[in-house]
Every structure is written in C-alpha cells, then in structure tokens.
Amino acid sequence: MSEDPDLQAQRIARQSLDRDDATGWFENLYSAASDGTAVIPWDRGFANPLLTEWFEASGPDGSGKSAVVIGAGTGWDAELVADHGYQTTAFDISPTAVETARRNHPDSQAQYVVANLLDQPAEWHHAFDLVIEIYTVQALPISLQAAAVQKVGELVAPGGTLVVIASPRADGQPDDEIEGPPWPLTRGTVESFASAPDLRLISLDQVPAPTDPTAFRWRAEFLRD
Ligand SMILES: C[S@@+](CC[C@H](N)C(=O)[O-])C[C@H]1O[C@@H](n2cnc3c(N)ncnc32)[C@H](O)[C@@H]1O
C-alpha cells in the first residue's frame, strides 16, 4: 500500500528540519510529486473554498489593481484571484512548484515567480492592493513565524486588503507541544498581522474547514490605511 500523503510529507519535511533547513523540504516534496513518487497533500485541484466564499461575499473588482498570492503552490488560488481581474503575482520558494503551476495553467494571466517570503524583492514593499496568505506562515517553524507575519504585512499597499486563512491552535498550548509541520496559528499570531500601526484588523472568524466540517480555520481580513 502506498504511504499516506500527509505522513510522506512529514517524513520529507523532517529530513530538512533535522538539518536546520526550514524550507528545503518544499522543493524536495514538489520535485518528488513531479516525478510521481509523492503527492502534495494540500494540492486540491481547485481554489480554497474559503477564499472562493470570501470573493463571493466581498465581490471586489480587481480591474486596474494588483494582487499577490504567497506560497502559491500549484496555482489554484492564484488563478481565482487572476480571474477576478487582478494583475496577479504568485510566488513560491520552490522552483518545481512554480514550474508545476505554470504547467497546470498554461493560459494563465497570473505571473508565477520563485521568491522567498522572508527575503522578498524590495519593489514589492507596500505594492499590492490584495495580498492572499493561505497556510504559508503555519508551514514555517514557530521561530520564523513573527518574521514571516511581518513580511506578509509589508506587501500590502496603502488602501490594500490582506486575507489570511490558517489553521487554529489554542492560545495556551505550549510551542513545544506542536509537532509540525504545520505549526497552526494562535489567535494572537493572527492578530499580530496588524502590528504595523496602519494595518488594521477588519474581521477575524473561525469558519468550518472545507474538507472537514468538524474542524475550523481562521479567516481574517486586514486593511492598510
Ligand atoms: C502548506 S503549503 C500551502 C500552499 C497553498 N498556499 C495552499 O494553500 O494550497 C505552503 C506553501 O508555501 C511555500 N513556502 C514555504 N515557505 C516559503 C517561503 N519562505 N517563501 C515562499 N513560499 C514558501 C511552500 O513551497 C508551499 O507551496
């Protein structure tokens, strides 16, 4: 019987994390998936339904506006954003993820690029009208999350919106009890996306997870003045 995709991803992750390499495993996993020897556990083949719902409820018109999708993986969320008219940049640290996204969406209007959230191009500073962060910060060890949260916020342009979707963890749960990846986010960590004085929390809800209605996800929206 083939290995459970979640366990296989954890095993590949552990090989990097044990070498103090927090992000190398993403490329190893995407490249194994590209060779047919692994499955990407989060690659659902369509956009995250919680993001689709957000678009349906908010109805933003992306024409003439820019968007960035962080840790875009195989591109399904970026395609949804681009379909709403945004000039969309979608980035991932894994070159094979970016290649796979381009292959999945050959007629895409989105621009797929390799970049590191923690070391992003200077011209992206306060540059995007819509910023989408789904499950990237929680894929990083807790020691990197504060820096990652700050980098996410830096992408938002004046007047721009940030949407964050993440798995929740209880506020009181000690860090060393979490055997990531992933390392789900406390309410405090989600609220900390608004730590820059001009980036305000507009809404923060726990909503049923798309794949498991007994589980919940954070969905938060922020606005830069
Ligand atoms: C758990 S996956 C989520 C993918 C996608 N956002 C989704 O919701 O399906 C995390 C993604 O973030 C990417 N990633 C991890 N660290 C990153 C970093 N520092 N900069 C850019 N991308 C990163 C990984 O390669 C992976 O595609």
Coordinates of C-alpha atoms and ligand atoms in Angstrom, one line a residue:
M1 CA 0.0 0.0 0.0
S2 CA 1.4 3.5 -0.8
E3 CA 2.3 5.8 2.0
D4 CA -0.3 8.3 3.3
P5 CA 0.5 11.7 1.6
D6 CA 0.4 13.6 5.0
L7 CA 2.9 11.2 6.6
Q8 CA 5.1 11.1 3.5
A9 CA 5.2 15.0 3.5
Q10 CA 6.0 14.9 7.2
R11 CA 8.9 12.4 6.6
I12 CA 10.3 14.5 3.8
A13 CA 10.0 17.7 5.9
R14 CA 11.7 16.0 8.9
Q15 CA 14.8 15.3 6.8
S16 CA 15.2 19.0 6.1
L17 CA 14.2 20.3 9.5
D18 CA 16.6 17.9 11.3
R19 CA 19.4 19.7 9.3
D20 CA 18.0 23.1 10.5
D21 CA 16.8 23.8 7.0
A22 CA 13.2 25.2 7.5
T23 CA 12.2 25.4 3.9
G24 CA 14.3 23.0 1.7
W25 CA 11.7 20.3 2.1
F26 CA 9.1 22.1 -0.1
E27 CA 11.3 21.7 -3.2
N28 CA 12.1 18.1 -2.3
L29 CA 8.3 17.3 -1.9
Y30 CA 7.3 19.2 -5.1
S31 CA 10.0 17.6 -7.1
A32 CA 9.1 14.1 -5.8
A33 CA 5.5 14.8 -6.7
S34 CA 6.6 15.9 -10.2
D35 CA 8.4 12.5 -10.6
G36 CA 5.3 10.7 -9.4
T37 CA 6.8 9.4 -6.2
A38 CA 4.9 11.7 -3.8
V39 CA 1.5 13.5 -3.5
I40 CA 1.2 17.1 -2.4
P41 CA -1.2 16.9 0.5
W42 CA -2.6 20.4 0.1
D43 CA -3.0 20.3 -3.7
R44 CA -6.8 20.0 -4.0
G45 CA -7.0 20.8 -7.7
F46 CA -9.2 23.9 -7.2
A47 CA -9.1 27.1 -5.2
N48 CA -9.6 27.1 -1.4
P49 CA -13.4 27.2 -0.9
L50 CA -12.9 29.7 2.0
L51 CA -11.2 32.1 -0.5
T52 CA -13.9 31.5 -3.1
E53 CA -16.5 32.3 -0.4
W54 CA -14.6 35.5 0.6
F55 CA -14.7 36.6 -3.1
E56 CA -18.4 35.9 -3.3
A57 CA -19.2 37.8 -0.1
S58 CA -16.8 40.8 -0.8
G59 CA -17.2 41.0 -4.5
P60 CA -14.0 43.0 -5.1
D61 CA -13.4 44.3 -8.6
G62 CA -9.7 43.6 -9.4
S63 CA -9.5 45.6 -12.6
G64 CA -6.7 48.0 -12.6
K65 CA -5.5 46.5 -9.3
S66 CA -2.6 44.3 -8.3
A67 CA -2.6 41.1 -6.1
V68 CA 0.0 38.8 -4.7
V69 CA -0.5 35.2 -3.7
I70 CA 2.1 34.0 -1.1
G71 CA 3.3 30.4 -1.2
A72 CA 1.1 29.9 -4.2
G73 CA 2.0 26.2 -4.7
T74 CA 0.4 24.7 -7.8
G75 CA -1.6 27.9 -8.5
W76 CA -5.3 27.2 -7.9
D77 CA -5.8 30.2 -5.6
A78 CA -3.8 32.5 -7.9
E79 CA -6.0 31.5 -10.8
L80 CA -9.1 32.5 -8.8
V81 CA -7.5 35.9 -8.0
A82 CA -6.5 36.5 -11.6
D83 CA -10.0 35.5 -12.8
H84 CA -11.3 38.4 -10.7
G85 CA -9.3 40.8 -12.8
Y86 CA -6.3 41.5 -10.6
Q87 CA -2.9 41.7 -12.1
T88 CA -1.6 38.8 -10.1
T89 CA 1.8 37.8 -9.0
A90 CA 2.0 34.4 -7.4
F91 CA 5.2 33.3 -5.7
D92 CA 6.7 30.2 -4.1
I93 CA 10.1 29.3 -2.7
S94 CA 10.0 26.0 -4.6
P95 CA 11.1 26.3 -8.3
T96 CA 9.3 23.0 -9.0
A97 CA 6.1 24.4 -7.5
V98 CA 6.3 27.4 -9.8
E99 CA 7.0 25.1 -12.9
T100 CA 4.1 22.9 -11.9
A101 CA 1.8 26.0 -11.5
R102 CA 2.8 27.2 -15.0
R103 CA 2.2 23.8 -16.4
N104 CA -1.2 23.4 -14.7
H105 CA -2.3 26.8 -16.0
P106 CA -0.8 27.3 -19.5
D107 CA -3.2 30.2 -20.4
S108 CA -2.9 31.9 -17.0
Q109 CA -3.0 35.7 -16.7
A110 CA -1.0 35.3 -13.4
Q111 CA 2.7 35.7 -13.2
Y112 CA 4.3 32.8 -11.4
V113 CA 7.7 33.5 -9.8
V114 CA 10.2 31.9 -7.5
A115 CA 10.7 34.1 -4.4
N116 CA 11.2 33.8 -0.6
L117 CA 8.7 35.5 1.6
L118 CA 11.4 36.1 4.1
D119 CA 13.7 37.8 1.6
Q120 CA 11.3 39.3 -0.9
P121 CA 12.2 41.8 -3.7
A122 CA 12.4 45.4 -2.4
E123 CA 10.0 46.6 -5.1
W124 CA 7.2 44.5 -3.5
H125 CA 7.2 46.7 -0.4
H126 CA 3.6 48.1 0.1
A127 CA 3.0 47.3 -3.6
F128 CA -0.2 45.1 -3.7
D129 CA -3.8 46.0 -3.5
L130 CA -4.8 42.5 -2.4
V131 CA -2.5 40.1 -0.6
I132 CA -3.5 36.4 -0.1
E133 CA -1.8 34.4 2.6
I134 CA -3.1 30.8 3.0
Y135 CA -1.2 28.2 5.0
T136 CA 2.3 29.6 4.3
V137 CA 3.2 31.1 7.7
Q138 CA 1.9 28.0 9.5
A139 CA 4.2 25.9 7.3
L140 CA 7.2 27.6 8.9
P141 CA 8.6 26.7 12.3
I142 CA 7.3 28.9 15.1
S143 CA 10.7 30.6 15.5
L144 CA 10.2 32.1 12.0
Q145 CA 6.6 33.0 12.2
A146 CA 6.9 36.5 13.6
A147 CA 9.3 37.5 10.8
A148 CA 7.0 35.8 8.2
V149 CA 4.0 37.7 9.6
Q150 CA 5.8 41.0 9.3
K151 CA 6.9 40.2 5.7
V152 CA 3.3 39.4 4.8
G153 CA 2.1 42.8 6.1
E154 CA 4.8 44.6 4.2
L155 CA 3.4 43.5 0.9
V156 CA 0.1 45.4 1.4
A157 CA -0.3 48.7 -0.4
P158 CA -1.9 51.8 1.1
G159 CA -5.7 51.2 0.9
G160 CA -5.0 47.5 0.2
T161 CA -6.5 44.3 1.7
L162 CA -4.8 41.3 3.3
V163 CA -6.7 38.0 3.6
V164 CA -5.3 35.3 5.8
I165 CA -6.5 31.7 6.1
A166 CA -4.9 29.4 8.6
S167 CA -5.4 26.5 10.9
P168 CA -6.0 27.5 14.5
R169 CA -4.3 26.3 17.7
A170 CA -5.3 27.0 21.3
D171 CA -3.7 30.2 22.8
G172 CA -2.4 28.4 25.8
Q173 CA -0.9 25.4 24.0
P174 CA 2.9 25.5 24.5
D175 CA 5.1 25.7 21.4
D176 CA 7.0 22.5 22.2
E177 CA 3.7 20.5 22.1
I178 CA 3.3 21.3 18.4
E179 CA 4.9 18.7 16.2
G180 CA 4.9 20.5 12.9
P181 CA 4.7 20.9 10.1
P182 CA 2.2 22.5 10.2
W183 CA 2.5 24.8 13.2
P184 CA -1.1 26.2 13.4
L185 CA -1.5 29.9 14.4
T186 CA -2.9 31.2 17.7
R187 CA -5.4 34.0 17.7
G188 CA -2.6 36.2 19.0
T189 CA -0.4 35.3 16.0
V190 CA -3.3 36.1 13.5
E191 CA -3.9 39.4 15.3
S192 CA -0.2 40.2 15.0
F193 CA -0.6 40.6 11.2
A194 CA -2.0 44.0 12.3
S195 CA 1.1 45.0 14.3
A196 CA 2.0 47.8 11.9
P197 CA 0.1 50.9 13.1
D198 CA -1.5 51.5 9.7
L199 CA -2.6 47.8 9.1
R200 CA -6.0 47.3 10.8
L201 CA -7.8 44.0 11.6
I202 CA -11.3 44.2 9.9
S203 CA -12.6 40.7 10.7
L204 CA -11.4 37.5 12.3
D205 CA -13.6 34.4 12.3
Q206 CA -13.3 30.7 12.8
V207 CA -15.1 29.0 10.0
P208 CA -15.7 25.3 9.2
A209 CA -12.8 23.8 7.3
P210 CA -13.7 22.9 3.7
T211 CA -12.6 19.3 3.9
D212 CA -13.7 18.6 7.4
P213 CA -16.7 20.5 8.9
T214 CA -15.8 19.3 12.4
A215 CA -12.5 21.3 12.1
F216 CA -12.1 25.1 11.9
R217 CA -9.9 27.6 10.1
W218 CA -9.1 31.2 10.8
R219 CA -10.2 33.6 8.1
A220 CA -9.1 37.2 8.7
E221 CA -9.2 40.4 6.7
F222 CA -6.9 43.4 7.3
L223 CA -6.9 46.8 5.6
R224 CA -3.9 49.2 5.3
D225 CA -4.9 52.9 5.8
Ligands
LIG1 C1 1.3 24.3 3.1 S1 1.7 24.9 1.5 C2 0.3 25.8 1.1 C3 0.2 26.1 -0.4 C4 -1.0 27.0 -0.8 N1 -0.9 28.3 -0.3 C5 -2.3 26.4 -0.4 O1 -3.0 26.9 0.5 O2 -2.6 25.3 -1.0 C6 2.9 26.1 1.9 C7 3.5 26.7 0.6 O3 4.4 27.8 0.9 C8 5.6 27.6 0.2 N2 6.6 28.3 1.0 C9 7.1 27.9 2.2 N3 7.9 28.8 2.7 C10 8.0 29.8 1.8 C11 8.7 31.0 1.8 N4 9.6 31.3 2.7 N5 8.6 31.8 0.7 C12 7.7 31.5 -0.3 N6 7.0 30.3 -0.3 C13 7.1 29.5 0.8 C14 5.8 26.2 0.0 O4 6.6 25.8 -1.0 C15 4.3 25.7 -0.2 O5 4.0 25.8 -1.6

